Amino acid sequence: MALLVVVLALTAVSWAVDGFVAWSIRGVNVAVGLLLVAAVSALVRPRRRREPEVRPDGTRVFLAPALTTWPLLGAWGVVLVVAGMWAYLAVTDLGALESPGWALITVGGAIASLPDLLRLLTGRLHRWRLEIGPQGVTYRGYRTDQTWPWAQVHGAHLQARPAGAAIDVKGPGEDPLVPITAFAVSPEQLVEEIRQGRATARR
């Protein structure tokens, strides 16, 4: 609801002004709208048992919904463009910026995200994915890309906070968590699938 209010407010403001600033505000409006789509997909989508993609070798692949991931990328891209516009205004006409402090924060955030942009362009920033195969289980998401052979996996269990399916890995340290907000299936199904994959590999 808060994001919806922000979208409506920014829409009204963007049509109350004109020129370069107006286009930047409309860009922010688009970014917030895309974030709203991703948030609805991640938080409101009903989670139920779904059959995953199955590869020829038997690997079962759970992939984050497109409506969760692509709007996030779109919003990020729009924010980078808006940050570039505000950086240009800050250099050429600082007085044209309605809120220089907010613009500076946005530009700083955009600069800070450039390493992740490089990771994205080089294939090291990942769409959330869980692969359960004959040799082990692989989880990819954002900067994480880890594979555990079945010999290192005890099983899996539900975790309440943050919500998701935790993979029981041998050794010290916290068990890796597969966040449920990134997927369209229930955490119970992910736990069952991991346990079943381990049981099948041990036969």
C-alpha positions as MATLAB code, in Angstrom:
seq = 'MALLVVVLALTAVSWAVDGFVAWSIRGVNVAVGLLLVAAVSALVRPRRRREPEVRPDGTRVFLAPALTTWPLLGAWGVVLVVAGMWAYLAVTDLGALESPGWALITVGGAIASLPDLLRLLTGRLHRWRLEIGPQGVTYRGYRTDQTWPWAQVHGAHLQARPAGAAIDVKGPGEDPLVPITAFAVSPEQLVEEIRQGRATARR';
ca = [
       0.000    0.000    0.000;
       2.823    2.419    0.867;
       4.479    1.830   -2.518;
       1.161    2.462   -4.261;
       0.789    5.780   -2.447;
       4.338    6.726   -3.463;
       3.596    5.860   -7.105;
       0.459    8.004   -7.128;
       2.211   10.903   -5.395;
       5.165   10.827   -7.791;
       2.791   10.666  -10.759;
       1.053   13.833   -9.583;
       4.368   15.632   -8.987;
       5.808   14.579  -12.348;
       2.923   16.227  -14.177;
       3.126   19.373  -12.064;
       6.622   20.201  -13.332;
       8.263   20.069  -16.731;
      11.626   19.702  -18.377;
      14.568   17.567  -17.341;
      13.421   17.302  -13.724;
       9.993   16.057  -14.776;
      11.490   13.202  -16.772;
      13.690   12.188  -13.859;
      10.673   12.131  -11.530;
       8.767   10.032  -14.042;
      11.731    7.673  -14.086;
      11.512    7.346  -10.304;
       7.801    6.709  -10.722;
       8.504    3.867  -13.152;
      11.127    2.387  -10.813;
       8.765    2.450   -7.834;
       6.023    0.887   -9.963;
       8.355   -1.935  -10.985;
       9.332   -2.481   -7.343;
       5.636   -2.701   -6.518;
       5.194   -5.453   -9.119;
       8.168   -7.383   -7.706;
       6.927   -6.944   -4.136;
       3.458   -8.240   -4.988;
       4.961  -11.213   -6.797;
       7.321  -12.032   -3.911;
       5.032  -11.371   -0.958;
       1.440  -11.845   -2.123;
       1.740  -14.687   -4.651;
       0.077  -17.873   -3.323;
       2.664  -20.610   -2.819;
       1.605  -24.127   -3.689;
       3.150  -27.330   -4.888;
       4.393  -27.000   -8.464;
       6.334  -29.377  -10.657;
       9.820  -27.980  -11.375;
      11.795  -28.127  -14.587;
      13.418  -31.555  -14.896;
      16.618  -31.889  -16.908;
      17.609  -35.049  -18.841;
      19.972  -36.119  -16.044;
      17.144  -35.909  -13.508;
      18.139  -32.571  -11.977;
      15.093  -30.747  -10.631;
      15.311  -26.973  -11.070;
      13.290  -24.416   -9.112;
      13.579  -20.929  -10.588;
      12.433  -17.589   -9.183;
       9.346  -16.242  -11.014;
       9.983  -13.757  -13.802;
       7.608  -11.259  -12.161;
       9.875  -11.214   -9.116;
      13.231  -10.898  -10.846;
      12.787   -8.907  -14.058;
      10.964   -5.926  -12.460;
      13.818   -5.685   -9.930;
      16.337   -5.514  -12.766;
      14.164   -2.995  -14.588;
      13.856   -0.774  -11.517;
      17.608   -0.941  -10.989;
      18.250    0.092  -14.583;
      15.823    3.000  -14.359;
      17.398    4.205  -11.100;
      20.838    4.150  -12.737;
      19.510    6.309  -15.569;
      17.802    8.717  -13.143;
      20.967    8.909  -11.042;
      22.907    9.812  -14.178;
      20.397   12.579  -14.957;
      20.606   13.964  -11.419;
      24.406   13.822  -11.462;
      24.362   15.840  -14.681;
      21.982   18.392  -13.130;
      24.116   18.612   -9.983;
      27.081   19.628  -12.136;
      25.282   21.899  -14.594;
      22.314   23.365  -12.688;
      22.167   22.358   -9.009;
      19.314   24.764   -8.336;
      17.037   22.781  -10.660;
      17.034   19.835   -8.285;
      14.010   19.864   -6.005;
      15.837   17.867   -3.295;
      19.635   17.941   -3.698;
      20.157   15.770   -0.595;
      17.932   12.989   -1.911;
      19.536   13.264   -5.343;
      22.986   12.926   -3.765;
      21.885    9.795   -1.867;
      20.475    8.311   -5.074;
      23.652    9.045   -7.031;
      25.756    7.569   -4.225;
      23.597    4.436   -4.141;
      23.876    4.074   -7.908;
      27.662    4.355   -7.745;
      27.759    1.794   -4.923;
      25.758   -0.630   -7.082;
      28.213   -0.509   -9.995;
      30.203   -3.555   -8.735;
      26.967   -5.551   -8.825;
      26.327   -4.267  -12.349;
      29.746   -5.634  -13.315;
      28.823   -8.960  -11.697;
      25.583   -8.995  -13.678;
      27.370   -8.325  -16.967;
      29.943  -11.060  -16.253;
      27.383  -13.676  -15.165;
      28.212  -13.534  -11.446;
      24.913  -12.010  -10.284;
      22.281  -14.718  -10.263;
      18.559  -15.150  -10.545;
      17.405  -17.209   -7.563;
      17.600  -20.891   -8.420;
      17.673  -24.208   -6.559;
      18.967  -27.274   -8.401;
      18.597  -30.735   -6.883;
      20.568  -33.261   -8.915;
      22.095  -36.723   -8.744;
      25.415  -35.397   -7.413;
      24.263  -32.733   -4.993;
      22.293  -29.548   -4.447;
      23.111  -26.113   -5.886;
      21.743  -22.776   -4.750;
      22.225  -19.573   -6.715;
      20.804  -16.229   -5.736;
      22.119  -12.676   -6.043;
      25.851  -13.037   -5.237;
      25.612  -16.591   -3.928;
      26.612  -19.574   -6.072;
      27.261  -22.695   -4.006;
      27.101  -26.424   -4.606;
      27.129  -29.106   -1.925;
      27.684  -32.777   -2.816;
      25.255  -35.112   -1.101;
      28.048  -36.391    1.147;
      28.054  -32.937    2.799;
      24.270  -32.647    3.183;
      22.361  -34.019    6.181;
      18.972  -32.909    4.861;
      16.852  -29.768    5.139;
      14.453  -28.090    7.540;
      12.039  -25.174    7.679;
      13.219  -21.880    9.108;
      10.775  -19.281   10.356;
      12.906  -16.115   10.391;
      13.990  -15.286    7.846;
      11.501  -17.614    6.215;
      12.774  -20.328    3.941;
      14.243  -23.791    3.565;
      17.566  -24.268    5.337;
      19.986  -26.845    3.915;
      21.568  -28.933    6.689;
      25.240  -28.921    5.738;
      27.930  -30.772    7.668;
      30.511  -28.698    9.486;
      30.480  -25.496   11.552;
      28.675  -22.324   10.604;
      25.125  -21.427    9.730;
      23.151  -23.613    7.375;
      22.563  -21.914    3.982;
      19.047  -20.579    3.582;
      16.910  -20.702    0.441;
      14.575  -17.678    0.899;
      10.963  -18.567    0.241;
      10.082  -15.073   -1.019;
      12.227  -15.783   -4.084;
      10.180  -18.805   -5.200;
       6.614  -19.654   -6.159;
       6.519  -22.985   -4.307;
       6.060  -23.624   -0.603;
       9.103  -24.038    1.659;
       7.720  -27.440    2.643;
       8.086  -28.626   -0.949;
      11.685  -27.411   -1.137;
      12.525  -29.247    2.094;
      10.860  -32.424    0.809;
      12.667  -32.183   -2.520;
      16.085  -31.812   -0.860;
      15.421  -34.713    1.484;
      14.172  -36.870   -1.393;
      17.197  -35.978   -3.516;
      19.539  -37.011   -0.725;
      17.630  -40.252   -0.126;
      17.729  -41.112   -3.831;
      21.478  -40.441   -4.049;
      22.160  -42.748   -1.079;
      20.454  -45.758   -2.677;
];
